Short mmCIF file of C-alpha atoms and ligand atoms in Angstrom, two decimals:
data_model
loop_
_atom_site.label_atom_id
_atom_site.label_comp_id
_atom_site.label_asym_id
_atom_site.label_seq_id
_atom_site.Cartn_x
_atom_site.Cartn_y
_atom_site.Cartn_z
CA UNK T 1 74.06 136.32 176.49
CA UNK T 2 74.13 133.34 174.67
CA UNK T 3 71.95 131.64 172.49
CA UNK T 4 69.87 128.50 173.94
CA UNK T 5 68.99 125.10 171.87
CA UNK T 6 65.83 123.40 173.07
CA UNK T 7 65.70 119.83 172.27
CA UNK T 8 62.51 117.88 170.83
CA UNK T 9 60.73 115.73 173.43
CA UNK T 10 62.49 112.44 174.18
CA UNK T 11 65.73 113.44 172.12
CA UNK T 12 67.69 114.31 175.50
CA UNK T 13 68.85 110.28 175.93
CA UNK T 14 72.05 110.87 173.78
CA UNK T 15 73.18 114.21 175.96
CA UNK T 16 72.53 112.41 178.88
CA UNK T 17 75.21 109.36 177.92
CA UNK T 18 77.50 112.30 176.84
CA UNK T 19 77.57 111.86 173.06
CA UNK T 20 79.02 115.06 171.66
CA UNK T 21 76.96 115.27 168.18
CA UNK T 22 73.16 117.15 168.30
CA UNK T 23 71.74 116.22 164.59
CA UNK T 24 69.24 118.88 163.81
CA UNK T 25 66.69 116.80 163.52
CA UNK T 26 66.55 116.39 167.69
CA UNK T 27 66.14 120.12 167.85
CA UNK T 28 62.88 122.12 168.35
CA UNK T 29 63.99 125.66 168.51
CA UNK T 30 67.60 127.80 168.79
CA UNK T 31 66.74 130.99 169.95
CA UNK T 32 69.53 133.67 170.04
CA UNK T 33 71.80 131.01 167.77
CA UNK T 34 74.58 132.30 165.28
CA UNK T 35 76.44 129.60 163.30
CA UNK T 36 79.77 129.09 165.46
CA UNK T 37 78.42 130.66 169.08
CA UNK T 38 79.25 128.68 172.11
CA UNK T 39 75.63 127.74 173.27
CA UNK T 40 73.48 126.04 175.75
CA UNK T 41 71.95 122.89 175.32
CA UNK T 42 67.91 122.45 177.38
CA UNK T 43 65.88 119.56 177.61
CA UNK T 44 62.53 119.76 176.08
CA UNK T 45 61.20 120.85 179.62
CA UNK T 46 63.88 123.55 179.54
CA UNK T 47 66.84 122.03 182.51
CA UNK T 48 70.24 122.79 181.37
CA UNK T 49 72.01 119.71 179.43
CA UNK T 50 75.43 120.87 178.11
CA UNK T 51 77.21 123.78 176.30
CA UNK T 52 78.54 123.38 172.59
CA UNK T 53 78.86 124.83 169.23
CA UNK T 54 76.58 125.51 167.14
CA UNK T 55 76.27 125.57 163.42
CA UNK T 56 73.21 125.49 161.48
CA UNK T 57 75.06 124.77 158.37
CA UNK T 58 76.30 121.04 159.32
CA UNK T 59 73.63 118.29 160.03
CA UNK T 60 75.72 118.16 163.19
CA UNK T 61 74.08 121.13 164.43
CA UNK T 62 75.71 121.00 167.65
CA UNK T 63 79.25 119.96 169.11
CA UNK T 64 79.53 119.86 172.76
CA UNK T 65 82.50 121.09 174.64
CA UNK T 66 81.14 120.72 178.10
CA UNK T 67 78.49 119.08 180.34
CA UNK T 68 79.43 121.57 183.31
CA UNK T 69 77.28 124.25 183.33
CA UNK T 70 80.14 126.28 185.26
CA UNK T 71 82.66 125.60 182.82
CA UNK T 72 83.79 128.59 180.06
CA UNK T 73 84.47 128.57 176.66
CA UNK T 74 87.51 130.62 176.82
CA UNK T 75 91.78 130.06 176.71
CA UNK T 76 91.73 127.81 179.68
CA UNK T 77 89.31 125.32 178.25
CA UNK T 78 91.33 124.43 175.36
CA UNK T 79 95.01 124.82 177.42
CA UNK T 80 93.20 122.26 180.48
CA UNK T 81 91.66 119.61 177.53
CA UNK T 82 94.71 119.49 175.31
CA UNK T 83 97.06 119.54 178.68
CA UNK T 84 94.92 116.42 179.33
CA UNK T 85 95.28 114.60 176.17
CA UNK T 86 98.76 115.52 176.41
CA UNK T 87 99.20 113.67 179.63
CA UNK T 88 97.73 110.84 178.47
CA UNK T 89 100.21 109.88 175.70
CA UNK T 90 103.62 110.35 177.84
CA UNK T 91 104.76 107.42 177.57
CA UNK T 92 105.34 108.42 173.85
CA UNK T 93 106.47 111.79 174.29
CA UNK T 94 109.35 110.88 176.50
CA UNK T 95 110.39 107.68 174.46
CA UNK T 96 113.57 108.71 172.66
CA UNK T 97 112.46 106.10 169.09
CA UNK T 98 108.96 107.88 168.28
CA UNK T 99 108.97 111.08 168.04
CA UNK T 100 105.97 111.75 165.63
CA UNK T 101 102.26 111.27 167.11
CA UNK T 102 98.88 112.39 167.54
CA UNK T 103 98.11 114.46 170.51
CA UNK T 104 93.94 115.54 170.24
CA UNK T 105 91.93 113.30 168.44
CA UNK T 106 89.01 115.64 168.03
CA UNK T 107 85.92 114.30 169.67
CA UNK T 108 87.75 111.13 170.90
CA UNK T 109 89.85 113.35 173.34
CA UNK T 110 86.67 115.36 174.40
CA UNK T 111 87.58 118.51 171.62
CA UNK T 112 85.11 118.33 168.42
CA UNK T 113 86.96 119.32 165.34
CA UNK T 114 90.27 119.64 166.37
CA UNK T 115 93.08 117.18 165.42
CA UNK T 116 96.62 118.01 166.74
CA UNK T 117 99.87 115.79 165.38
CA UNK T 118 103.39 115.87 166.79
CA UNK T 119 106.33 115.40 164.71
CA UNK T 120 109.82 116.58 166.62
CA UNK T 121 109.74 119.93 167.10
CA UNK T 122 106.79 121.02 165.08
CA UNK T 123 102.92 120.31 165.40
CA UNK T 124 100.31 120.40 162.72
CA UNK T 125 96.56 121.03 163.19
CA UNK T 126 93.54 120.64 161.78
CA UNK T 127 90.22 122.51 162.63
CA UNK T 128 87.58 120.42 161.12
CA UNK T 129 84.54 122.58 162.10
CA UNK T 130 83.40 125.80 162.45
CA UNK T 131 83.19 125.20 166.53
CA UNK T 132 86.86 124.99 166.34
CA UNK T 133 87.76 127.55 163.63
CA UNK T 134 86.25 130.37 165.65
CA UNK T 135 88.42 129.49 168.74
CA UNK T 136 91.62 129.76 166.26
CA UNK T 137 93.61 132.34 167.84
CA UNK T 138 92.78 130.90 171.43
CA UNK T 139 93.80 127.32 170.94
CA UNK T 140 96.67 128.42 168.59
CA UNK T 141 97.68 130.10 171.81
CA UNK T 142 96.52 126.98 174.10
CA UNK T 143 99.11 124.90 172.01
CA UNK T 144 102.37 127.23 172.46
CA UNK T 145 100.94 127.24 175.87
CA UNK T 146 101.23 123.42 176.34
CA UNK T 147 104.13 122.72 174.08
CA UNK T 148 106.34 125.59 175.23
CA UNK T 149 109.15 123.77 172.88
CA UNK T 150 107.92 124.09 169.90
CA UNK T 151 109.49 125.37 166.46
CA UNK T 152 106.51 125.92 164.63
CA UNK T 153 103.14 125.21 163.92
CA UNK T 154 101.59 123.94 160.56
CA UNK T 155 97.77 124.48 159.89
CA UNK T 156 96.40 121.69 157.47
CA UNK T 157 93.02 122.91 157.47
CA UNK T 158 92.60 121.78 153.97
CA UNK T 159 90.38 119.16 154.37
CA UNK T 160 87.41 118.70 152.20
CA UNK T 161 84.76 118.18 155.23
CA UNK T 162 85.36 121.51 156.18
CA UNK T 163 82.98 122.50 153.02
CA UNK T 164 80.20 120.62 155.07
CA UNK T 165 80.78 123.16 157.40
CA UNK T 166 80.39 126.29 154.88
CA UNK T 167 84.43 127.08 155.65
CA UNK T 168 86.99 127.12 153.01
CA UNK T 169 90.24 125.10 152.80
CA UNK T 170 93.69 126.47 154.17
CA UNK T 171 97.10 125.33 154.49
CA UNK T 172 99.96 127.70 155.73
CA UNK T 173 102.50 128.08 158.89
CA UNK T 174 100.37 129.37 161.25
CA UNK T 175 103.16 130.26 164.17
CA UNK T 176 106.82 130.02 164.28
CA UNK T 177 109.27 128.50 161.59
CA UNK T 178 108.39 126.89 158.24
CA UNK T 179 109.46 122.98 158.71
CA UNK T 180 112.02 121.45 156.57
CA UNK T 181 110.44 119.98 153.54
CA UNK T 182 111.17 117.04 154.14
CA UNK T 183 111.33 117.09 158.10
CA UNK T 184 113.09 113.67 159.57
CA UNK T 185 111.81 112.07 163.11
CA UNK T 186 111.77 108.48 164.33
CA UNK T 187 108.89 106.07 164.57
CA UNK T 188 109.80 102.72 166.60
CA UNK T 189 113.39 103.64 166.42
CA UNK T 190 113.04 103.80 162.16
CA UNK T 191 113.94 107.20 160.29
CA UNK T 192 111.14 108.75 158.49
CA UNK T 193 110.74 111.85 156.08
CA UNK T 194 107.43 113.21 156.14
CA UNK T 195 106.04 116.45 153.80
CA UNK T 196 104.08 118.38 157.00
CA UNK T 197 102.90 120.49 154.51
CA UNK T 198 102.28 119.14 151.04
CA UNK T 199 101.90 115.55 152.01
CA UNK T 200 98.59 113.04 152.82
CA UNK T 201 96.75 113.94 156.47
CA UNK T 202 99.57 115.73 158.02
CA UNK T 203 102.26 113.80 156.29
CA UNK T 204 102.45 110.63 157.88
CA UNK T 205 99.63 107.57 158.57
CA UNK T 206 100.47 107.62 162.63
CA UNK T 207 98.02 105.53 163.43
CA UNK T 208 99.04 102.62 161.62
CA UNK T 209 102.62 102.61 163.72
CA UNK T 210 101.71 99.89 165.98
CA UNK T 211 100.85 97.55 163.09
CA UNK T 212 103.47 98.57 161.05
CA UNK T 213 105.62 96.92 163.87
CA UNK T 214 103.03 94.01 164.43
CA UNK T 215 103.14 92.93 160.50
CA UNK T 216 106.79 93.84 160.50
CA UNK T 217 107.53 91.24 162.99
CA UNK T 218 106.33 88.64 160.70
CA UNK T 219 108.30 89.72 157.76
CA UNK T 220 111.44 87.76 158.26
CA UNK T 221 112.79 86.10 154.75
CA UNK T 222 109.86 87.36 153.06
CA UNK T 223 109.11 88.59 149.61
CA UNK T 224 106.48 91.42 150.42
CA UNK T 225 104.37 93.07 148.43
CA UNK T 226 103.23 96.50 150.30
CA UNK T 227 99.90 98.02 148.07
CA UNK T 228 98.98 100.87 148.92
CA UNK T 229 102.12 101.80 150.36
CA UNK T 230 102.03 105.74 150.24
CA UNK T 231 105.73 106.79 151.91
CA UNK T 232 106.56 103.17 151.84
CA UNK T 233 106.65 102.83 156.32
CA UNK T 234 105.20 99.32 156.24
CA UNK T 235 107.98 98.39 153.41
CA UNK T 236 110.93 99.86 155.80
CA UNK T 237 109.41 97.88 158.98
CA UNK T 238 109.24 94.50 157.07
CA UNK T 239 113.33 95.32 155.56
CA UNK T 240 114.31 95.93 159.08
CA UNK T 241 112.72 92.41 160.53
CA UNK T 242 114.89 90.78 157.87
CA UNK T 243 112.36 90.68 154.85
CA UNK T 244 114.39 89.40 151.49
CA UNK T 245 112.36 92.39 149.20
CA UNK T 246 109.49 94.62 149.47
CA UNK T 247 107.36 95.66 146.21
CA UNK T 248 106.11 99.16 146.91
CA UNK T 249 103.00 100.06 145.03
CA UNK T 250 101.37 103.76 144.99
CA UNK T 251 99.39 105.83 142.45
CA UNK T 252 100.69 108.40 143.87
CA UNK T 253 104.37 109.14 141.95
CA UNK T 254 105.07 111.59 144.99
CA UNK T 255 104.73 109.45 147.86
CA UNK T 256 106.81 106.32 146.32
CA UNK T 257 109.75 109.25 145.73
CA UNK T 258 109.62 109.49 149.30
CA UNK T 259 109.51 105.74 149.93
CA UNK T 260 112.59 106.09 147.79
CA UNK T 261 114.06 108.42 150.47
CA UNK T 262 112.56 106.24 153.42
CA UNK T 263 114.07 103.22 152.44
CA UNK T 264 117.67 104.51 151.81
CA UNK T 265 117.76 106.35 155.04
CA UNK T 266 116.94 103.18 156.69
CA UNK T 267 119.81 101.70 155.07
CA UNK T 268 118.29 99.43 151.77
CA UNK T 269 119.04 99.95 148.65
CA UNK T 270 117.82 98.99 144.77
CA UNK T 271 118.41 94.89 145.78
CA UNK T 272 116.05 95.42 148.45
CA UNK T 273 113.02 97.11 147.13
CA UNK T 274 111.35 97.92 144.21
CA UNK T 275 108.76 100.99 143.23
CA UNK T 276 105.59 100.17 141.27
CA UNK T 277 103.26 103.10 140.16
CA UNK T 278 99.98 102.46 139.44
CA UNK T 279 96.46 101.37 140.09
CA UNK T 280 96.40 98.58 142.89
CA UNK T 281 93.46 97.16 141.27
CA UNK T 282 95.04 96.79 137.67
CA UNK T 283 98.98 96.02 139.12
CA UNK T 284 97.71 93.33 141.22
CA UNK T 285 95.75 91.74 138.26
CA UNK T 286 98.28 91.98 136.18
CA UNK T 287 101.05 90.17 138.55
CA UNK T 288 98.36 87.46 138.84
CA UNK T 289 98.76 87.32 134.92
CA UNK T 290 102.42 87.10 134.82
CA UNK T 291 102.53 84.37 137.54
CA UNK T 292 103.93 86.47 140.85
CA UNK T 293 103.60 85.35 143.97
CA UNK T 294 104.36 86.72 147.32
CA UNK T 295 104.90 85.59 151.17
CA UNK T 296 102.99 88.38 152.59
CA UNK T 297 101.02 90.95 150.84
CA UNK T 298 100.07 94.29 153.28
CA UNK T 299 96.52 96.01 151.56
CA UNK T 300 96.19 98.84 153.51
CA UNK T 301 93.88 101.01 150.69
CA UNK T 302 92.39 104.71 151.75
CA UNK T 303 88.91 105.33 152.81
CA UNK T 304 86.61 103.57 150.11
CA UNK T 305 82.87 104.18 151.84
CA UNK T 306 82.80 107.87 152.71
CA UNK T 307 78.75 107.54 152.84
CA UNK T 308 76.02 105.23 153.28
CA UNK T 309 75.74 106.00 149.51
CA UNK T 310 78.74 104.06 148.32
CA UNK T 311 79.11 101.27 150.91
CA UNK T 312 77.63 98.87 148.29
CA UNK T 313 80.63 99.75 145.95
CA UNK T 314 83.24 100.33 148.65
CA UNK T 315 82.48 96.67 149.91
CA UNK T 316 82.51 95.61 146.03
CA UNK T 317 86.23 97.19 146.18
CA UNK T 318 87.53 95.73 149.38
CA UNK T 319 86.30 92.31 148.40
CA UNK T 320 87.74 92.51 145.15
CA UNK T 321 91.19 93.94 146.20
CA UNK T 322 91.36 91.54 148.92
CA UNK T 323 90.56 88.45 146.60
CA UNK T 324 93.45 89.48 144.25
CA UNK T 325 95.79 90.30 147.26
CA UNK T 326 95.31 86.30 148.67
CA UNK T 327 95.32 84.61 144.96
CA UNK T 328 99.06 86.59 144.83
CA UNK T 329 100.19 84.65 148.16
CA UNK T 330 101.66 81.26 148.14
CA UNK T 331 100.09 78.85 149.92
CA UNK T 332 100.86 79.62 153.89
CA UNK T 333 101.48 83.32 152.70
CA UNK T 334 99.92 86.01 155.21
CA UNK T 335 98.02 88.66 154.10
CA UNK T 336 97.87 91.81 156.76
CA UNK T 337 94.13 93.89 155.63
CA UNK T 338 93.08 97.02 156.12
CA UNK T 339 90.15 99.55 156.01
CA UNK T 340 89.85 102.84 157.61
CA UNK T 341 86.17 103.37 156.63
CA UNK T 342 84.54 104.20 159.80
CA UNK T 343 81.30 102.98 158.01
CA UNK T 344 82.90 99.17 157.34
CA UNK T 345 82.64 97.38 161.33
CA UNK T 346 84.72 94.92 162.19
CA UNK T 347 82.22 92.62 161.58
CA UNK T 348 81.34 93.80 158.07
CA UNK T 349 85.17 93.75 157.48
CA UNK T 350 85.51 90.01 158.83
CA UNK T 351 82.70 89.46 156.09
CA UNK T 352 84.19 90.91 153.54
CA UNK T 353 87.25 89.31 153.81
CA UNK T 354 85.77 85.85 154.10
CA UNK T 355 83.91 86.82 150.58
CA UNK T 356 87.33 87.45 149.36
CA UNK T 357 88.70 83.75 150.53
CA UNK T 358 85.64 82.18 148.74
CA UNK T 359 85.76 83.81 145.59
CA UNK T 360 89.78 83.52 145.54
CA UNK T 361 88.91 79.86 146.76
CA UNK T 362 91.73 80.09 149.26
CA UNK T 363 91.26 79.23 153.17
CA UNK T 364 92.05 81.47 155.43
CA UNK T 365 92.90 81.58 158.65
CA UNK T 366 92.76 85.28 161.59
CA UNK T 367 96.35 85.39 162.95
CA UNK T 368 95.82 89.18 164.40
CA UNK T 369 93.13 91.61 164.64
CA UNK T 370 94.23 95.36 164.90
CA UNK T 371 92.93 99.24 164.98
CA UNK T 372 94.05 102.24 165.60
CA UNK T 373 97.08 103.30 167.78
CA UNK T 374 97.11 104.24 170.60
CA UNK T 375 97.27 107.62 170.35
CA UNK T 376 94.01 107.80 168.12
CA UNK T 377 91.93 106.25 171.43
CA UNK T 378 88.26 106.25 170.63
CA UNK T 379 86.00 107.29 173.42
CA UNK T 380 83.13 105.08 174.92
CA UNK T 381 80.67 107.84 174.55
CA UNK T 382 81.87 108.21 170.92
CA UNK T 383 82.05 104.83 169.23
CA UNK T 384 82.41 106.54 165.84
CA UNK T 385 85.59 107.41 166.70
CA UNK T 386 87.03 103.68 165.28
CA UNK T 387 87.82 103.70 162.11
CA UNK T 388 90.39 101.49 161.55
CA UNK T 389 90.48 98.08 161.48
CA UNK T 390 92.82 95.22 160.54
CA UNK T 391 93.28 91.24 160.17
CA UNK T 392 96.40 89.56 159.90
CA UNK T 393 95.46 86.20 157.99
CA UNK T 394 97.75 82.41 156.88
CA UNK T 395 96.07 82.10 153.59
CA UNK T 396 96.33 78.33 152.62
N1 LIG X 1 100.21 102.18 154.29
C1 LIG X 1 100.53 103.57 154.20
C2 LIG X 1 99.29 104.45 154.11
C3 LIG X 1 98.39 104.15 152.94
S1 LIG X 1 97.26 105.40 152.58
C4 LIG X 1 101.42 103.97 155.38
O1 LIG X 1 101.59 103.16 156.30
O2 LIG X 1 101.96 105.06 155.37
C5 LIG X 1 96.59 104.88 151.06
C6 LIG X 1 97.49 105.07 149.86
O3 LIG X 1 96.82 104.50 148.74
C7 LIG X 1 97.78 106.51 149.48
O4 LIG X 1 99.17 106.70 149.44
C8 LIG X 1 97.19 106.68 148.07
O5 LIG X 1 98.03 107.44 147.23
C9 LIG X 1 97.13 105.26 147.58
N2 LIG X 1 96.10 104.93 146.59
C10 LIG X 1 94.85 105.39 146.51
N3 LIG X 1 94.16 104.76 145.53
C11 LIG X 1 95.03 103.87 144.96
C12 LIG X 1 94.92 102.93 143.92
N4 LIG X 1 93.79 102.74 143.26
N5 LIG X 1 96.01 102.19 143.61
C13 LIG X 1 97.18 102.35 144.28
N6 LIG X 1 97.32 103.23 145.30
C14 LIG X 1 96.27 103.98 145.64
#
């Protein structure tokens, strides 16, 4: 028997169009309900809604796996919904040039919680939720199931919003053999080292691969500087579409070794690139100070707003960045933007950036507007799936 959440009166509407998240507020009683049981969802008037996971510990109260009332919670659930967002990225499996990519995309492929990567022979997930962590052993299971191939299998469950969730962090080899540290696969035909286990997300930023080749395409003859570069990927795309020399700049001391790496497997060497550690916010100032300029300028910065609580000061950031990053170009330069705050539209974004031209007193003009790839797909049901978003600007 399990448990049963009624909802209040008149908070059905968001079941109904299939949105996956039940906020505790909507709910008026969960009889029966342990944190992490597979439950039923009932209108206020009691008719069965949809089935989902429920934990009293996250303002998401409930997750929902299912609107079919016949469908179980069990090992063919999670085999028949990652088989299906399997299928639906084929055409990258079986290209021979990218062979790193994401494969669930938690609620955005219809599985709360659960984030599955690709890279060669190994995959690395991520259960985000308690809904997910309970099903461990099954979809561990699911997975060796669908990707019969497979060398091992990384868990990088050591993501902070777990805590929101009452679990604890972990990171380990969950099935199989260790990776090599650092493993090598292909993106767009580039070589690529990527730490699966002690690097950022699960080693790589996949979804920016489609604009790494977008901006890279412009790059031709170009001095570049690429902020926020982390492994350096945007840097090698821009040296292999002909740029003249690519700045690197990271905090991290870590991730521009590896950019290091990157950029000699691809080929380039110490005329071709150059490594700056430090803070983007203070490096970029201090270029403006010495007089650098640059053809193109790539700001691709992690997630500033993480609540509604900082979006004043994350918008304060991204403004300012983005004002230093066009006073740096020279006139006709392009400057290719970035923010993966989910919490920062489009429109916001646009905004932003067009405080940024004022206060840097530069026109500007949109070239490109890009997201996520393709393998990070965000569902109709779920529009807080986007998070990324991008403008490639000519800044006069
Ligand atoms: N463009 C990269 C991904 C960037 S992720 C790619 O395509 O792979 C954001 C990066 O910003 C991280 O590597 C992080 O180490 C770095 N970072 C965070 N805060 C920073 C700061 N204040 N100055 C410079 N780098 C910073």
């Amino acid at each position: 028997m399990s448990g049963t959440v009624k909802l209040k009166p008149g908070r059905e509407k968001s079941v109904l169009q299939r949105h996956p998240w039940i906020f505790s507020g909507a709910i008026a009683s969960a009889e029966g309900c342990e944190n992490g049981d597979v439950v039923d969802v009932v209108s206020s008037k009691g008719e069965w809604l949809a089935r989902g996971s429920y934990n009293r510990k996250s303002q998401i109260t409930v997750r929902i796996l299912t609107w079919d009332m016949d469908e179980k919670i069990g090992l063919d659930f999670w085999v028949d919904r990652i088989e299906r967002a399997f299928s639906a990225r084929e055409g990258l499996w079986v290209s021979d040039d990218t062979e790193a990519f994401r494969v669930v995309h938690a609620e955005s492929d219809y599985l709360p919680g659960l984030v599955v990567d690709v890279y060669g022979r190994w995959l690395v997930v991520q259960f985000l939720t308690l809904g997910v962590e309970k099903f461990r052993t099954e979809i561990l299971k699911a997975l060796q199931e669908v990707f019969p191939g497979m060398k091992g299998i990384v868990d990088r469950s050591d993501v902070s919003i777990r805590k929101k969730e009452g679990l604890g962090l972990r990171k380990e080899i969950a099935v199989g053999e260790p990776p090599p540290t650092p493993l090598e696969f292909l993106e767009n035909g580039h070589r690529f080292l990527a730490d699966l286990l002690g690097g950022q997300k699960t080693g790589f930023y996949l979804d920016q691969r489609e604009n790494r080749a977008l901006i890279g395409n412009y790059a031709h003859g170009m001095r570049v500087l690429n902020a926020f570069s982390y492994t350096g990927a945007f840097g090698v795309y821009a040296l292999k579409n002909g740029a003249e020399f690519v700045t690197n700049l990271d905090s991290v001391q870590s991730a521009l070794d590896m950019a290091a790496q990157n950029l000699k497997l691809n080929g380039f060497g110490e005329l071709d690139f150059e490594l700056v550690r430090g803070d983007a916010f203070e490096v970029l100032r201090e270029f403006l100070k010495q007089g650098r300029t640059f053809d193109m300028v790539i700001l691709d910065p992690p997630k500033f707003a993480t609540n509604q609580r900082n979006l004043q000061p994350a918008t304060r950031g991204y403004k300012d960045i983005n004002m230093l990053g066009m006073k740096l170009l020279r006139p006709g330069g392009l400057l290719a933007t970035f923010s993966c705050s989910g919490l920062v539209s489009p429109d916001l974004f646009q905004k932003i950036v067009f405080g940024a031209s004022i206060d840097a007193k530069r026109d500007a003009q949109i070239i490109e507007e890009m997201s996520q790839g393709c393998d990070h797909p965000v569902a109709l049901t779920f529009p807080q799936g986007a998070y990324l978003k991008g403008l490639l600007l000519r800044v006069w």
